[in-house]
XYZ file of C-alpha atoms in Angstrom:
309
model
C 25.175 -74.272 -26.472
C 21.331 -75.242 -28.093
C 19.361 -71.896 -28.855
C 16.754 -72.519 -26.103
C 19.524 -72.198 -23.779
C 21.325 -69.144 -24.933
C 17.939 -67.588 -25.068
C 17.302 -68.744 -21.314
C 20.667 -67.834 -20.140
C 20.137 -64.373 -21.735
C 17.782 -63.490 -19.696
C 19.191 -64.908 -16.382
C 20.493 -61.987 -14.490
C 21.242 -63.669 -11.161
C 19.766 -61.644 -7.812
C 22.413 -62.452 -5.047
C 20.396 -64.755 -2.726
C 18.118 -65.569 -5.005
C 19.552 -68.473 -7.471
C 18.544 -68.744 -11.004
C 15.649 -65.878 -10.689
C 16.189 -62.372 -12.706
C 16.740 -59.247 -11.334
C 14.294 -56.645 -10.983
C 15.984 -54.580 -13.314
C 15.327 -57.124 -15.797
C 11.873 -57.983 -14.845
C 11.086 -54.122 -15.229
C 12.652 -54.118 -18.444
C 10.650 -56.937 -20.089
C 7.225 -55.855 -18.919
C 7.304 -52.163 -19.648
C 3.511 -52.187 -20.711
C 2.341 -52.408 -17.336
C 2.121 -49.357 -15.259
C 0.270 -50.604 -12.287
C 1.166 -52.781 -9.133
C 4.497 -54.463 -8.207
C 6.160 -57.323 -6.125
C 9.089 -56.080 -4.204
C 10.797 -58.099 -7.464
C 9.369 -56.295 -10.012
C 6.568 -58.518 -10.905
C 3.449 -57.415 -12.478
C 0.688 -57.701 -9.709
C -2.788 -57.698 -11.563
C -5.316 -56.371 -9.214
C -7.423 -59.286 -7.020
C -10.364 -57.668 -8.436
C -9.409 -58.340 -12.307
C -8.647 -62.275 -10.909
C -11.951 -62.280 -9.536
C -14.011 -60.829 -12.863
C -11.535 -63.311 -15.211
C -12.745 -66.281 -13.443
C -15.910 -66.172 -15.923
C -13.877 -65.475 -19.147
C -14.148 -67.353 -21.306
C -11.288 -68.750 -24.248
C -12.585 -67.143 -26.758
C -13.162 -63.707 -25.576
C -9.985 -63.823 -24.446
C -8.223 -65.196 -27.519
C -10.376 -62.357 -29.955
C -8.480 -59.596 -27.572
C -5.473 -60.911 -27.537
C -5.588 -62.051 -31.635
C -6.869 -57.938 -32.100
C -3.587 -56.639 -29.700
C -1.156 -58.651 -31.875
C -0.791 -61.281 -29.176
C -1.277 -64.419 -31.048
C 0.236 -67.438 -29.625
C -1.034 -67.360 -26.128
C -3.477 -70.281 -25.955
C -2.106 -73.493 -24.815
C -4.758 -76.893 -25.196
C -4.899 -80.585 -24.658
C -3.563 -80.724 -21.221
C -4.422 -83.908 -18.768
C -6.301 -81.791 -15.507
C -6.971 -82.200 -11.971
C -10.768 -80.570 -10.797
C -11.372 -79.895 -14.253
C -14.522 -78.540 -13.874
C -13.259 -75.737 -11.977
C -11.306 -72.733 -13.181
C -7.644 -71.544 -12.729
C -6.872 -67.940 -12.277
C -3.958 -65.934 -10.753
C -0.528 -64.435 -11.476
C 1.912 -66.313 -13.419
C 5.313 -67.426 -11.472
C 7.455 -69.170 -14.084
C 10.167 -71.981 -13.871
C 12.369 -73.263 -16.822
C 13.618 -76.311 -16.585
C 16.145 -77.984 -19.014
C 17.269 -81.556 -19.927
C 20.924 -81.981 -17.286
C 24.170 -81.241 -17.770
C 26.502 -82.200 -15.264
C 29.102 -78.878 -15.097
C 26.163 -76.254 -15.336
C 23.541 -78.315 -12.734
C 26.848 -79.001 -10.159
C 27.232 -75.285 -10.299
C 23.887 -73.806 -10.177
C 23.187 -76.271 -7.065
C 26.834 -75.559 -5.615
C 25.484 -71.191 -5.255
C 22.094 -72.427 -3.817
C 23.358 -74.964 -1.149
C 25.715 -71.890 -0.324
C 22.566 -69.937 0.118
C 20.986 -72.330 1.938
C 18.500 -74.156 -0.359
C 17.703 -77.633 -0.998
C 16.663 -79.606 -4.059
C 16.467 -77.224 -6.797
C 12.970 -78.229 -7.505
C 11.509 -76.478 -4.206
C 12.871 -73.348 -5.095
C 10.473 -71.559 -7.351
C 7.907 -72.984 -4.699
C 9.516 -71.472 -2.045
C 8.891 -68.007 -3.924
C 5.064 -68.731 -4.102
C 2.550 -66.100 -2.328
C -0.925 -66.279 -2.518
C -2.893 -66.163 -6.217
C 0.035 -67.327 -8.235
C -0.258 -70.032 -10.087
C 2.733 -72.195 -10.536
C 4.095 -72.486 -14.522
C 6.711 -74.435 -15.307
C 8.442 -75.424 -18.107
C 9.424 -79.447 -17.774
C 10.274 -79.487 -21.747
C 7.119 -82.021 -22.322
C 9.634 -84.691 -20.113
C 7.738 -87.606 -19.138
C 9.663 -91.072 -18.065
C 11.778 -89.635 -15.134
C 9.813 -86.391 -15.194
C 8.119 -85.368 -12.857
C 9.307 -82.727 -10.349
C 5.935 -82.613 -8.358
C 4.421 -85.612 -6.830
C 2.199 -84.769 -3.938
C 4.405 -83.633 -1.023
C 5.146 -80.331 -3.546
C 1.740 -80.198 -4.923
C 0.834 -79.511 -0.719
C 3.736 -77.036 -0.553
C 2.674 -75.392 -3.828
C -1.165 -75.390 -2.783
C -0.442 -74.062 0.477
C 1.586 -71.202 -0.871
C -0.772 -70.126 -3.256
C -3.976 -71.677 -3.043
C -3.606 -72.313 -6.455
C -2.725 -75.070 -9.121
C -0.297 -75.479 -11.584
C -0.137 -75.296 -15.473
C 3.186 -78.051 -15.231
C 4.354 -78.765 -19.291
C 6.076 -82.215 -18.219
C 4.698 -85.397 -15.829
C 3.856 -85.233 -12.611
C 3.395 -88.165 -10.166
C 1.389 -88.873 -7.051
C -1.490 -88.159 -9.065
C -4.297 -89.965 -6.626
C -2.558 -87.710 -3.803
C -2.768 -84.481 -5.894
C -6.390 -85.188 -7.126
C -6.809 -85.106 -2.760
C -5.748 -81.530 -2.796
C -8.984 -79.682 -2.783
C -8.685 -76.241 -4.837
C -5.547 -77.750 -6.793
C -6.952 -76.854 -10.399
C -4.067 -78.134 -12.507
C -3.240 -78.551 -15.978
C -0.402 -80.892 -17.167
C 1.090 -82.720 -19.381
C 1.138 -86.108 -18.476
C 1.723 -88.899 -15.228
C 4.045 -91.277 -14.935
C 5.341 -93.061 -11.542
C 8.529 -91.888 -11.715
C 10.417 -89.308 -10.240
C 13.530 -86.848 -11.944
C 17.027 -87.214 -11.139
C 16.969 -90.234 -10.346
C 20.640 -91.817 -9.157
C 22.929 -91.996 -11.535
C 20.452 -90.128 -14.562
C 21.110 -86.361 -13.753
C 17.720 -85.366 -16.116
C 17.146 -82.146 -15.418
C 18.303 -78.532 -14.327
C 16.553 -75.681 -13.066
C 17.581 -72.809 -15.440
C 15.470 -70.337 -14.560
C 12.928 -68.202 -12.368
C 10.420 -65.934 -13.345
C 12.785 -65.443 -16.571
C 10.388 -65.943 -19.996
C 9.591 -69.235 -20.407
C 8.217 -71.404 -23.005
C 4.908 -73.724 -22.246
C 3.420 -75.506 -25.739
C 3.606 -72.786 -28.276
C 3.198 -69.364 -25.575
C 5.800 -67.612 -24.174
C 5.001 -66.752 -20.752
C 6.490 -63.976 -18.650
C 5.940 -64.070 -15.107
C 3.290 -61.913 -14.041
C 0.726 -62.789 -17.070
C -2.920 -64.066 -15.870
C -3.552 -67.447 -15.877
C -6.415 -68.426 -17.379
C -7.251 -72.289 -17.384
C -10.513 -73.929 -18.176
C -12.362 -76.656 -20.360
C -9.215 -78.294 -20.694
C -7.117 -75.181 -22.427
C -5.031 -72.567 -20.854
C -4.484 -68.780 -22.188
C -2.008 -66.484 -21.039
C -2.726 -62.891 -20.621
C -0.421 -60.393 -20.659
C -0.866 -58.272 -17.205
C -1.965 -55.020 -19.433
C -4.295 -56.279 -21.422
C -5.722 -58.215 -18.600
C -8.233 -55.595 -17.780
C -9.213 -55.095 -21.669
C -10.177 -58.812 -21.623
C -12.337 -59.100 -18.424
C -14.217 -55.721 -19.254
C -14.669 -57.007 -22.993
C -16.021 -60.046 -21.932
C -18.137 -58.350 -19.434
C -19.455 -56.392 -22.869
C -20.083 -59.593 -24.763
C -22.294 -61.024 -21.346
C -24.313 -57.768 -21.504
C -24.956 -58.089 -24.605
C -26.130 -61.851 -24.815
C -27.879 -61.340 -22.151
C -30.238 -58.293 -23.654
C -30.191 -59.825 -27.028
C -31.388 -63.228 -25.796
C -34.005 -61.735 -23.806
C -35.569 -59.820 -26.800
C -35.453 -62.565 -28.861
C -37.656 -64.246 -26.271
C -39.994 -61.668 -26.141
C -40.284 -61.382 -29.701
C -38.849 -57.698 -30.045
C -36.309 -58.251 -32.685
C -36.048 -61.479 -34.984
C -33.005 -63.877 -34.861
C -31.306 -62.203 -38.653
C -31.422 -58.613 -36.534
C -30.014 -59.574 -33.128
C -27.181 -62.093 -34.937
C -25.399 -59.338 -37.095
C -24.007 -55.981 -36.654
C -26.909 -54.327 -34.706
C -28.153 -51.122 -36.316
C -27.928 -47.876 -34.027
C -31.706 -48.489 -32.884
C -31.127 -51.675 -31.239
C -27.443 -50.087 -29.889
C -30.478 -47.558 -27.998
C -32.389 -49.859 -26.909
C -28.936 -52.048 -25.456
C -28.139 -48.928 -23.950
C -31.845 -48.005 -21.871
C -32.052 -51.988 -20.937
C -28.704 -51.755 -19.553
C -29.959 -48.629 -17.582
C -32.627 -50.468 -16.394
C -31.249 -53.673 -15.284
C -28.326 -52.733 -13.871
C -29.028 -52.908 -10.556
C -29.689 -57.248 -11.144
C -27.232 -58.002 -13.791
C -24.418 -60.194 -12.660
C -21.466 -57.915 -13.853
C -20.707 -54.937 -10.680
C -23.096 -52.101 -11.247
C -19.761 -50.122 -11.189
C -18.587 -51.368 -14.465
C -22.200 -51.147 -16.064
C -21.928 -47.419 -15.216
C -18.741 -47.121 -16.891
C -19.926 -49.058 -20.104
C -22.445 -46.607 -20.279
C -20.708 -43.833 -20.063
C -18.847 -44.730 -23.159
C -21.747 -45.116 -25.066
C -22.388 -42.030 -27.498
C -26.009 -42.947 -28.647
């Protein structure tokens, strides 16, 4: 047995009805940092309102919270995209897929034709609800690849009304391009399709288990951010921490822009560590403004509550 498979199969404790996806038990135990909201599974929902804020997030104040929390390895770049001047956001639902083998496939497809299901690829779609994005693990597989042409990328969009971040090929890609809203990151297209007859290529090993994509492990539930080409994975409890920190870093652009315009402060005070007269002044322009600044006057009211000059 390789290592990425033992370390799969670890994880895979089977809910009856439910092939290859891990039991709540299991889901609860690997996400114990998050206190909030649940699926009936035991995923991590992130509020709608932290999906909405991420959406202008950027990489990088997302990567400096993540690189400060320990979390180090959760940006994933050079991805092919569909509507790539748009931006993905929503709630991670994972798939692992690994290259065939013909005794474990036959059986993992013998329990989910006995439940009912069809071709193995439709069933992590089938689990979709709305704001997930779709993140599977195709182990980079290109020739003979692709699990989602555009029949699934309908299914998938429909679902969700979301993308996919897909590390293998897809196909269909004119079709997919179509879907309007289908913000997708991937790895590459080719015209073929997987499984072909008579070249069993791949298995589905896994739902919403941890899964690998580039050099991130993802665990179903993390926030899905995907823009400029790059895609970074945020934990569900530090989701928050990164929206309201980038939030911060607006604010202050904003205010330190503006008084470099009006000629308050020179460029050598505004671009280092401001001294605690400036922090006053960030503080009473804040109080001032609030009421037009594009972050919710809510959260401005918060920020400034924290404050202690």
């Amino acid at each position: 047995m390789s290592i990425a498979l033992g370390y799969i199969i670890s994880f895979l404790i089977i809910i009856p009805g439910n092939g290859q996806q891990i039991s709540k038990e299991e889901m609860l135990f690997l996400t114990p940092n998050w206190s909030g909201e649940r699926y009936e599974d035991g995923r991590p929902k992130v509020s709608d309102e932290i999906l909405d804020r991420m959406k202008a997030v950027t990489h990088e104040e997302a990567w400096a919270v993540l690189k400060n929390e320990g979390y180090k390895y959760q940006y994933a770049e050079n991805w092919q995209t569909i509507h790539s001047d748009s931006v993905l956001v929503g709630r991670a639902l994972t798939a692992t897929f690994m290259p065939g083998r013909p005794d474990i496939h036959n059986a993992i497809d013998k329990r989910g034709k006995a439940e009912g299901k069809r071709g193995q690829n439709s069933w992590p779609v089938d689990l979709l609800v709305p704001r997930d994005v779709y993140v599977a693990n195709q182990f980079g597989l290109h020739n003979g690849g692709p699990t989602i042409g555009d029949n699934v990328g309908n299914a998938i969009f429909a679902k969700s009304g979301n993308g996919i971040v897909y590390d293998g090929a897809v196909r269909d890609i004119n079709g997919l391009k179509a879907i309007g809203g289908f913000v997708s990151f991937f790895s590459s297209y080719h015209p073929s399709h997987h499984n072909q007859t008579g070249d069993l290529n791949t298995m589905l090993i896994g739902i919403n288990t941890p899964t690998q994509i580039r050099q991130v492990t993802v665990m179903a539930g993390d926030v899905v951010l995907g823009r400029d080409g790059a895609v970074t994975f945020i934990p569900p409890h530090l989701a928050e921490k990164v929206v309201i920190t980038s939030e911060v870093v607006r604010l202050r652009d904003m205010f330190g822009h503006s008084r470099l315009r009006e000629g308050v402060y020179t460029a050598g005070q505004i671009d280092t560590r401001w001294s605690p007269e400036i922090e006053k002044d960030f503080s009473q322009w804040l109080n001032d403004h609030k009421e037009d600044l594009p972050i919710p006057k809510e959260q401005i009211e918060e920020i400034l509550k924290e404050r202690t000059w």
